[in-house]
Amino acid sequence: MRWDIGIDLGTRNARMALPGEGGVFSQAAALAVREGAEEPVCAGDAAAALLGRESEGVEVCFPIADGTLRNGEYARRLLQWLCARAGESARTKRLRALITCAPFARPVQQDALLQAALDAGCVEAGLIRSDAATAVGAGLSILEPAASLLVDVGAGKITATLFTRGMVAAFAYLPYGVARIDERLARLLRTERGFLIGPRTAEDVKSGLASARNAAPVPMRAAGLDLQTRLPALFDVEPEMAARASEGVLTELLGMAASVVDNAPEELAADLNDAVCVLAGGGALLPGLDKRLGDHLGIPVRVADAPLACAGAGLAKILEAPEDYELLMMEKMARGARH
């Protein structure tokens, strides 16, 4: 099977790749929709810029939540928008789309995502494990007989996968991602400091202060609403608060990754003594995470080059020789037929 387009539809970002051209498109996986209207107000980065700033009757939505499909109709609209962009570059208007999917997605969620792609105009759609695409884009040789370990730290999901010979030898996941740190930080500021902040501000504060090792040395200035005065205010967020918001997620991440190493077959576990675990996803940029994970697992850990773009880059490579990755496909669907 040959595919005309690859789509990495993530919790926060969407990326597209075309055979022979690599990644051609990357924007936020967001829609701004108006109640009762079929066409979205806008999509992609333009929609994400409205988050927390919506006008009356307009909602900014992300079709994927915690790594899996939240709303099939919104997914259809976003995929339709993406396919229209792809149609400008693809060699055909009858697109066969290969889409990344969380490995832990239930069959009903997989079917809904495939159906959304067909409803968006694709003549055929297939799903491939998102961790496989990310591993390929991160430079791991997952088709080789040796062990390849990936820890993918995304906004909506965190996975650890041990690959060998184009198959999965061990796997574990957390059904949430580093966006949970944003939520916990916003909750702490509301309950302990009396300030209300939006999701974009929470993400900015996390990026500026959160660390997997020692806390940042200085506070960070943030803007929000003072709940006592009901007026806008500027205030300082202490590194200690960001550390408290992060620690629970980081502790569970370390335990989850260790469970994959513990469950690895003996020879593959031995390979890991000489191999390097690779960190990918936006959360891989958390300062000190590679060192802390390496200390916990007892093996070297490195951050992938361009960790946010790994899944899209991996899809571009998979599109060149999809038959090599057949064992990592999840499901396929065509108009009028099911495979």
PDB file of N, CA and C in Angstrom, residues 67 92 123 196 217 293:
ATOM      1  N   GLY A  67      -4.301  12.221  24.005  1.00  0.00           N
ATOM      2  CA  GLY A  67      -3.779  11.313  23.006  1.00  0.00           C
ATOM      3  C   GLY A  67      -4.806  10.614  22.137  1.00  0.00           C
ATOM      4  N   THR A  92      -2.172  13.953  -6.295  1.00  0.00           N
ATOM      5  CA  THR A  92      -3.525  13.491  -6.571  1.00  0.00           C
ATOM      6  C   THR A  92      -4.503  14.166  -5.619  1.00  0.00           C
ATOM      7  N   VAL A 123      -9.905   8.849   0.284  1.00  0.00           N
ATOM      8  CA  VAL A 123     -10.487   7.631  -0.265  1.00  0.00           C
ATOM      9  C   VAL A 123     -10.067   6.412   0.548  1.00  0.00           C
ATOM     10  N   LEU A 196      -6.134  33.975  38.767  1.00  0.00           N
ATOM     11  CA  LEU A 196      -6.669  33.141  37.696  1.00  0.00           C
ATOM     12  C   LEU A 196      -5.861  33.418  36.431  1.00  0.00           C
ATOM     13  N   PRO A 217      16.254  29.539  39.505  1.00  0.00           N
ATOM     14  CA  PRO A 217      16.694  30.380  40.622  1.00  0.00           C
ATOM     15  C   PRO A 217      15.840  31.608  40.898  1.00  0.00           C
ATOM     16  N   LEU A 293      16.100  11.003  33.990  1.00  0.00           N
ATOM     17  CA  LEU A 293      15.636   9.719  33.479  1.00  0.00           C
ATOM     18  C   LEU A 293      16.803   8.746  33.336  1.00  0.00           C
TER      19      LEU A 293
END
